[in-house]
PDB file of C-alpha atoms in Angstrom:
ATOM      1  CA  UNK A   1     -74.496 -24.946 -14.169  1.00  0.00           C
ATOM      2  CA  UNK A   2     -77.563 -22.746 -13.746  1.00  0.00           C
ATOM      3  CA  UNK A   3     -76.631 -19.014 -14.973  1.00  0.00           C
ATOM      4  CA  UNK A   4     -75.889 -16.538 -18.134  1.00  0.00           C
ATOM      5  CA  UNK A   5     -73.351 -18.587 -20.868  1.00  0.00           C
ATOM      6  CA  UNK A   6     -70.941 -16.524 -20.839  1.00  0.00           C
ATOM      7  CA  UNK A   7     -69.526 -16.699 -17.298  1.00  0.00           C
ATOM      8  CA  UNK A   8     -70.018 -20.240 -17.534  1.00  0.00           C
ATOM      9  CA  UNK A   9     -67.637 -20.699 -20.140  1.00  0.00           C
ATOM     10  CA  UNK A  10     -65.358 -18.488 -18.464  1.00  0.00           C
ATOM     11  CA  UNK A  11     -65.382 -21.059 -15.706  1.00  0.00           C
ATOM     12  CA  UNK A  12     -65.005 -23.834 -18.300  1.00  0.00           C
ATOM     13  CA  UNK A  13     -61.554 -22.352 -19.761  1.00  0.00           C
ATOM     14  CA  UNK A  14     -60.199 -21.346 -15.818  1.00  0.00           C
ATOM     15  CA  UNK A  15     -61.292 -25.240 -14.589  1.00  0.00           C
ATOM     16  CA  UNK A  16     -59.889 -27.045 -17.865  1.00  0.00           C
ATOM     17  CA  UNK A  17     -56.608 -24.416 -17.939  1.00  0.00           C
ATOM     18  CA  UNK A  18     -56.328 -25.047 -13.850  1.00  0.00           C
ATOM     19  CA  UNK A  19     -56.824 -29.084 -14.284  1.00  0.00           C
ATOM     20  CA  UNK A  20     -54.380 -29.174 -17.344  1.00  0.00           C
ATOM     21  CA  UNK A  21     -51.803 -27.509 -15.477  1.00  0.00           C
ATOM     22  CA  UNK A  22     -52.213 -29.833 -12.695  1.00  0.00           C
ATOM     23  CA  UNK A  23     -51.332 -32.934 -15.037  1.00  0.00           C
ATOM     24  CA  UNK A  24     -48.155 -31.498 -15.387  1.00  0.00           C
ATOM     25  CA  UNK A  25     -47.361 -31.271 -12.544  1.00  0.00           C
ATOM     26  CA  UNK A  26     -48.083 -34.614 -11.964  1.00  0.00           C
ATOM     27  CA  UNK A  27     -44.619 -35.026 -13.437  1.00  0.00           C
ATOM     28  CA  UNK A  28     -43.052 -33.692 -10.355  1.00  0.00           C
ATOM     29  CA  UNK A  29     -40.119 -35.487  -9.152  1.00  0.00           C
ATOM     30  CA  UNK A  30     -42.009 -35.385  -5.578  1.00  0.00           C
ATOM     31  CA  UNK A  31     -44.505 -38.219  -4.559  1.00  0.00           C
ATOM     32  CA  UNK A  32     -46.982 -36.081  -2.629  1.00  0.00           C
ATOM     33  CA  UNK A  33     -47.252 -33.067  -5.039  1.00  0.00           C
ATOM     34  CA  UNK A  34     -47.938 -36.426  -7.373  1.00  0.00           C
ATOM     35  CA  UNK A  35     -50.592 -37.644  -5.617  1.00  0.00           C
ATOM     36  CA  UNK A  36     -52.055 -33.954  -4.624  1.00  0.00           C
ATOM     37  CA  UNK A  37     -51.630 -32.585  -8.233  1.00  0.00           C
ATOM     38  CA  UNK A  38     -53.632 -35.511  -9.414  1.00  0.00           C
ATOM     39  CA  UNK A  39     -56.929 -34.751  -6.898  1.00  0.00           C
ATOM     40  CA  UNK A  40     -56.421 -31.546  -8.196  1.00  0.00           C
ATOM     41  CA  UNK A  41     -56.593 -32.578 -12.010  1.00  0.00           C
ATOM     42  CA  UNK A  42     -59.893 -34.410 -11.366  1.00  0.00           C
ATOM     43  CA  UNK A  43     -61.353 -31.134  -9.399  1.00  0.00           C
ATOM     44  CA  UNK A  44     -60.535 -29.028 -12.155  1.00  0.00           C
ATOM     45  CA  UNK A  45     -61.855 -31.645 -15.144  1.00  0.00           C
ATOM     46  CA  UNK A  46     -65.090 -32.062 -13.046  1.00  0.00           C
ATOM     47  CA  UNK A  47     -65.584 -28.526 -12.325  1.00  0.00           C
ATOM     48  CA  UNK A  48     -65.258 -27.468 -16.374  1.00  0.00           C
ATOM     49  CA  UNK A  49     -67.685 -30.208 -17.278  1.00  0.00           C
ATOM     50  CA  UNK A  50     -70.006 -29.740 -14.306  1.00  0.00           C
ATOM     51  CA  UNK A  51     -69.211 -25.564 -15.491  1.00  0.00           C
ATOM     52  CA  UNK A  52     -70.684 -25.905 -18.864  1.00  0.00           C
ATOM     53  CA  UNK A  53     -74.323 -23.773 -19.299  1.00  0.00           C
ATOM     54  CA  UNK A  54     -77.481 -25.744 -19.146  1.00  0.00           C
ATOM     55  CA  UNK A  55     -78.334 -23.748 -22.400  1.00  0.00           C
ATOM     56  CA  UNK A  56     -75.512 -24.973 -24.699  1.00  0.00           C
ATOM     57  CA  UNK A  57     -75.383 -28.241 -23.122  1.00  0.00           C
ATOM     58  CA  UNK A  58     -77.864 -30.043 -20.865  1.00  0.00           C
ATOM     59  CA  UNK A  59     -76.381 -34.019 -19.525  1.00  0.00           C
ATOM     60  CA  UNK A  60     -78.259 -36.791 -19.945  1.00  0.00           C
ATOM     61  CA  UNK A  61     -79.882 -37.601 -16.451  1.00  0.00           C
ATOM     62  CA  UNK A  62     -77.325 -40.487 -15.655  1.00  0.00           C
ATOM     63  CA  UNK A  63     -74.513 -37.920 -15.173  1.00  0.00           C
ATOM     64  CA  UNK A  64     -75.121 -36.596 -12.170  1.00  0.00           C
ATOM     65  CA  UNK A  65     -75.028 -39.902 -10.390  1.00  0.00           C
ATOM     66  CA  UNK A  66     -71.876 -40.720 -12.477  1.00  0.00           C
ATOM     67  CA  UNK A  67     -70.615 -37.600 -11.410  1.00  0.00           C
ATOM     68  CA  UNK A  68     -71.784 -38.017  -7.653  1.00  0.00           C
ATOM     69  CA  UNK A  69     -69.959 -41.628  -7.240  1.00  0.00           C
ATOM     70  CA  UNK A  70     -66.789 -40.360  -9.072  1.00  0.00           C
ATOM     71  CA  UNK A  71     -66.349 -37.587  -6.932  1.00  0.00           C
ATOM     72  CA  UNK A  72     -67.493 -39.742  -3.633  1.00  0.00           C
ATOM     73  CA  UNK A  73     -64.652 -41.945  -4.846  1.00  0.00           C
ATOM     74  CA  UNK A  74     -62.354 -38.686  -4.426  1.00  0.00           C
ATOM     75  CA  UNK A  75     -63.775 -37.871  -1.181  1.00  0.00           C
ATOM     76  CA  UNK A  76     -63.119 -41.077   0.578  1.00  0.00           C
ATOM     77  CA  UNK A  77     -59.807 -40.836  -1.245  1.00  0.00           C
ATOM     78  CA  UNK A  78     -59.074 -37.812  -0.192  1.00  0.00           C
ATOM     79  CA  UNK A  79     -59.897 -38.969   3.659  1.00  0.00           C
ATOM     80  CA  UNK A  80     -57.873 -41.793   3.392  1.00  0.00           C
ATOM     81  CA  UNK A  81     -54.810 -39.438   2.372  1.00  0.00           C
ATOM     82  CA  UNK A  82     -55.365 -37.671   5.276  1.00  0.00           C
ATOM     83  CA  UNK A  83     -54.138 -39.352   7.541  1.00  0.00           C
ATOM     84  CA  UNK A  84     -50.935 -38.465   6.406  1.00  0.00           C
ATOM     85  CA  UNK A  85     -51.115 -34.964   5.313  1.00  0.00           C
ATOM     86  CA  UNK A  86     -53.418 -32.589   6.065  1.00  0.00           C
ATOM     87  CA  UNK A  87     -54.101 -30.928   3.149  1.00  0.00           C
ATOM     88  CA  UNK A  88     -56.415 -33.398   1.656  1.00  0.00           C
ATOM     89  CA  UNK A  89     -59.089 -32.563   4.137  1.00  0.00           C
ATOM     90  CA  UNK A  90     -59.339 -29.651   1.479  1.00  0.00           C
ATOM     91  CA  UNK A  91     -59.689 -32.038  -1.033  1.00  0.00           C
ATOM     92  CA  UNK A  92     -62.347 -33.601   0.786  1.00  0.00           C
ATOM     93  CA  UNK A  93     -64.335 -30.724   1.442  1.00  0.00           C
ATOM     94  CA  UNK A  94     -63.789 -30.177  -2.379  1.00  0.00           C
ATOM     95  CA  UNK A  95     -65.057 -33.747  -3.505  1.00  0.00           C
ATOM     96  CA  UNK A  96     -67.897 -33.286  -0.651  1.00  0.00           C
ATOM     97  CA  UNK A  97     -69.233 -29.928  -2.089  1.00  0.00           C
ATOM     98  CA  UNK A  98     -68.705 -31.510  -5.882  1.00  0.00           C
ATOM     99  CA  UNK A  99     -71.321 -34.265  -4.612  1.00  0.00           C
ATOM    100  CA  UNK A 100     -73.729 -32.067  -2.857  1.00  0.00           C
ATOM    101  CA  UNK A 101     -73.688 -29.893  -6.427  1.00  0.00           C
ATOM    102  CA  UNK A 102     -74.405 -32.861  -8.572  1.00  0.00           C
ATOM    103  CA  UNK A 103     -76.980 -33.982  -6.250  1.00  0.00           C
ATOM    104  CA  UNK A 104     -78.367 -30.395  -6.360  1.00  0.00           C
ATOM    105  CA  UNK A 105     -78.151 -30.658 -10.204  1.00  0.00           C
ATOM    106  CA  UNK A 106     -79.745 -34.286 -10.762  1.00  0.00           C
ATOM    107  CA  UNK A 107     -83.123 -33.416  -8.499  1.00  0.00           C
ATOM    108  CA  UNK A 108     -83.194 -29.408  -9.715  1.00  0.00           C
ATOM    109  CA  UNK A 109     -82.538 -29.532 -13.618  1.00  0.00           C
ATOM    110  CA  UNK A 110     -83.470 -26.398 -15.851  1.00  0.00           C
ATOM    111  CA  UNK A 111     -84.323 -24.718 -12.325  1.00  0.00           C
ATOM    112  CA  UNK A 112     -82.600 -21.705 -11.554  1.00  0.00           C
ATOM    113  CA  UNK A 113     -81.520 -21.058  -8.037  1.00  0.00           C
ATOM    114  CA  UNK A 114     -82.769 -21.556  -4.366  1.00  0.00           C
ATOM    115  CA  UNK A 115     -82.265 -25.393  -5.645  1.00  0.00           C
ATOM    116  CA  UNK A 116     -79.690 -26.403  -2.935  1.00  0.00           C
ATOM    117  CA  UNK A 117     -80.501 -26.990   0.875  1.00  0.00           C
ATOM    118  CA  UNK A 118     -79.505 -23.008   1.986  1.00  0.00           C
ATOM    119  CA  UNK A 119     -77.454 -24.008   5.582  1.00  0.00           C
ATOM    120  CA  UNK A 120     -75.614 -26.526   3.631  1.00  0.00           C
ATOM    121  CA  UNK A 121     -74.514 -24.158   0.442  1.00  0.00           C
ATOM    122  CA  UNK A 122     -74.020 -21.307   3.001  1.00  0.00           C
ATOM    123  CA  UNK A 123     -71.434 -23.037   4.591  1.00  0.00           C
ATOM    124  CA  UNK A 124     -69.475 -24.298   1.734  1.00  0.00           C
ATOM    125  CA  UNK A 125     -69.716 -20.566   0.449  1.00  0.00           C
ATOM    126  CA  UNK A 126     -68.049 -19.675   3.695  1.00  0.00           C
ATOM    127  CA  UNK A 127     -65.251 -22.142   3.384  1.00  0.00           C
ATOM    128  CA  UNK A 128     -64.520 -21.564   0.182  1.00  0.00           C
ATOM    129  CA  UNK A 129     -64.452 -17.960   0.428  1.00  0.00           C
ATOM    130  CA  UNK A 130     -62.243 -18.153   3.765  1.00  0.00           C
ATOM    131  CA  UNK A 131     -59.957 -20.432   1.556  1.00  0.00           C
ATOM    132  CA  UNK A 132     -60.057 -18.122  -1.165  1.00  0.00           C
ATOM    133  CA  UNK A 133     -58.514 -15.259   1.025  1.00  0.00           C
ATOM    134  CA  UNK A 134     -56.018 -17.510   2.363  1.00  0.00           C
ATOM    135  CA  UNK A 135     -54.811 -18.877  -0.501  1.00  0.00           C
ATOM    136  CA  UNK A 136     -54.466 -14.769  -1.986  1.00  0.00           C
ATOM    137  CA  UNK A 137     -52.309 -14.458   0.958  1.00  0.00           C
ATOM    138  CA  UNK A 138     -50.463 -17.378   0.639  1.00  0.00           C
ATOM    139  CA  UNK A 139     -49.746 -16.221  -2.804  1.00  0.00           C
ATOM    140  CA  UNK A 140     -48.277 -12.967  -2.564  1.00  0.00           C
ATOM    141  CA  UNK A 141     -44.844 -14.122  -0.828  1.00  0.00           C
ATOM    142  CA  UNK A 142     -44.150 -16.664  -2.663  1.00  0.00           C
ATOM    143  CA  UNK A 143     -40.248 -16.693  -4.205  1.00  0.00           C
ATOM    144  CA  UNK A 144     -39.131 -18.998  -6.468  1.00  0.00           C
ATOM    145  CA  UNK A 145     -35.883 -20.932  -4.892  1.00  0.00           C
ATOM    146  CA  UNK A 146     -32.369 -21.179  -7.256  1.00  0.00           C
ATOM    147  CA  UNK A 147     -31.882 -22.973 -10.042  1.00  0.00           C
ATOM    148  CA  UNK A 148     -33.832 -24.471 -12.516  1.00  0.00           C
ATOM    149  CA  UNK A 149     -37.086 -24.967 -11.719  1.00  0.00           C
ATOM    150  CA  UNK A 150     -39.656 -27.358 -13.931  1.00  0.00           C
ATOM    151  CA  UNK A 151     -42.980 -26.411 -14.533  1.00  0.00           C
ATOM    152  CA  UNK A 152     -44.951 -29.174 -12.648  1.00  0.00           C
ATOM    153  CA  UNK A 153     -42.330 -27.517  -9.323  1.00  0.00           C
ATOM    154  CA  UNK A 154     -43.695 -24.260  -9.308  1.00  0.00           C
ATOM    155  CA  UNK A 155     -44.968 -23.697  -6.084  1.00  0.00           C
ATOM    156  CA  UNK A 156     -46.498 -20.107  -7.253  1.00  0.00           C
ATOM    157  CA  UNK A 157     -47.937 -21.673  -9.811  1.00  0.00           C
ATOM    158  CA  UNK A 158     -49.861 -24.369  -7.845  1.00  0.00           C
ATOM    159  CA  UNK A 159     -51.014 -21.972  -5.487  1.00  0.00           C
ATOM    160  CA  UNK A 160     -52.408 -19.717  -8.617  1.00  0.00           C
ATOM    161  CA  UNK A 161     -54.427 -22.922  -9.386  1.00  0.00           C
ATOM    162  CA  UNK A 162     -56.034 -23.289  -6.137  1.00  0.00           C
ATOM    163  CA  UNK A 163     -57.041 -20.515  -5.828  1.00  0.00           C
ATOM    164  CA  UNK A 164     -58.700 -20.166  -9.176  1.00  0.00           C
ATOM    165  CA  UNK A 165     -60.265 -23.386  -8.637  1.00  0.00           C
ATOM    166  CA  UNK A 166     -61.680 -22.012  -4.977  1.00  0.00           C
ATOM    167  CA  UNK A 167     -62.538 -18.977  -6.678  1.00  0.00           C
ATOM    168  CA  UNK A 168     -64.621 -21.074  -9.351  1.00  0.00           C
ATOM    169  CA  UNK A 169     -66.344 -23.142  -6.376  1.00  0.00           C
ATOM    170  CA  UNK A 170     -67.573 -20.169  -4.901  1.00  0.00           C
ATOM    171  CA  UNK A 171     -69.114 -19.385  -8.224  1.00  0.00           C
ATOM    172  CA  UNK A 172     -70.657 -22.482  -9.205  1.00  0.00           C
ATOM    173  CA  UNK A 173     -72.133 -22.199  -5.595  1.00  0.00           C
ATOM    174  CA  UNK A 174     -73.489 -18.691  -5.821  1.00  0.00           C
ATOM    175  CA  UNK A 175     -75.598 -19.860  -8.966  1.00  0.00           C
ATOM    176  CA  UNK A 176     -77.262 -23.655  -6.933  1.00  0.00           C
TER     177      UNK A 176
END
C-alpha cells in the first residue's frame, strides 16, 4: 500500500489478527459460518499482505496479477454462494474491490495517490463506510446465548472482525 509505514503495519497486525481468528472459526460446528469464516480468512490474509508499505517491501511485478486472479477466484465464489445466502454479496463486493486495488497497484507502483479511477474508489469508499456503520451497530447488542460457547461460535467476535476488516478497506482505499 501507498502511505506512511507505520499505519501500514498497523493494518498488517488488524488483517493477519482478523484472518487468524477467522481460521478458527472455521472449526465451527456450523457449515455456513464454515464456508463464510473461510472467505473471510482469505480477505484478511490478502488484505495484510496487500497492507504491507511499499517502503519496507515492494512485490515483484507478478503479484498483482497473482493477487488479481486469486481474489477473482473469491469473487465468482462468493457469487456462486449467493444464491443461497445473501451475505456473500459482501464478500463479493470485498473480492471485487481487492481486484480493482491490485489492478490499481500493478499499473500505479511507487505512485502515491489519485492512482485509482475516482467514481469507482468513491463508491467502494461509500460502501464500505455504510458497512462500517452497520456493522458498529450490529455490534453493540450483541449477547452471548447460555452455555459454553467455543471460540470459532462467537457471534460478537465475528462481527468485531468484520468490521475491522471494513474498517481496514476503507483505509487501504483512502491511500489508492
Amino acid at each position: 500500500m501507498h502511505g506512511p509505514a507505520s499505519p501500514g503495519w498497523l493494518l498488517v497486525a488488524l488483517c493477519a489478527a482478523t484472518g487468524a481468528y477467522c481460521l478458527l472459526r472455521m472449526r465451527s460446528s456450523v457449515e455456513e459460518q464454515r464456508r463464510t469464516a473461510g472467505g473471510e480468512a482469505l480477505m484478511g490474509f490478502g488484505m495484510a499482505a496487500m497492507a504491507v508499505p511499499a517502503a519496507v517491501f515492494t512485490p515483484p511485478p507478478w503479484a498483482w496479477p497473482l493477487y488479481s486472479a486469486v481474489f477473482a477466484g473469491a469473487a465468482l465464489h462468493a457469487l456462486w454462494a449467493a444464491r443461497t445466502s445473501t451475505h456473500h454479496l459482501h464478500h463479493l463486493v470485498g473480492a471485487g474491490a481487492m481486484v480493482y486495488m491490485a489492478v490499481v497497484m500493478a499499473s500505479s507502483p511507487g505512485h502515491h495517490g489519485g492512482a485509482g479511477v475516482p467514481v469507482v474508489t468513491g463508491v467502494l469508499l461509500l460502501y464500505f463506510a455504510g458497512y462500517v456503520l452497520l456493522a458498529g451497530a450490529r455490534l453493540i447488542p450483541v449477547t452471548a446465548g447460555g452455555g459454553t460457547v467455543g471460540w470459532g461460535d462467537r457471534p460478537e467476535l465475528a462481527r468485531a472482525c468484520r468490521l475491522s476488516m471494513g474498517i481496514a478497506m476503507v483505509a487501504m482505499l483512502l491511500t489508492l
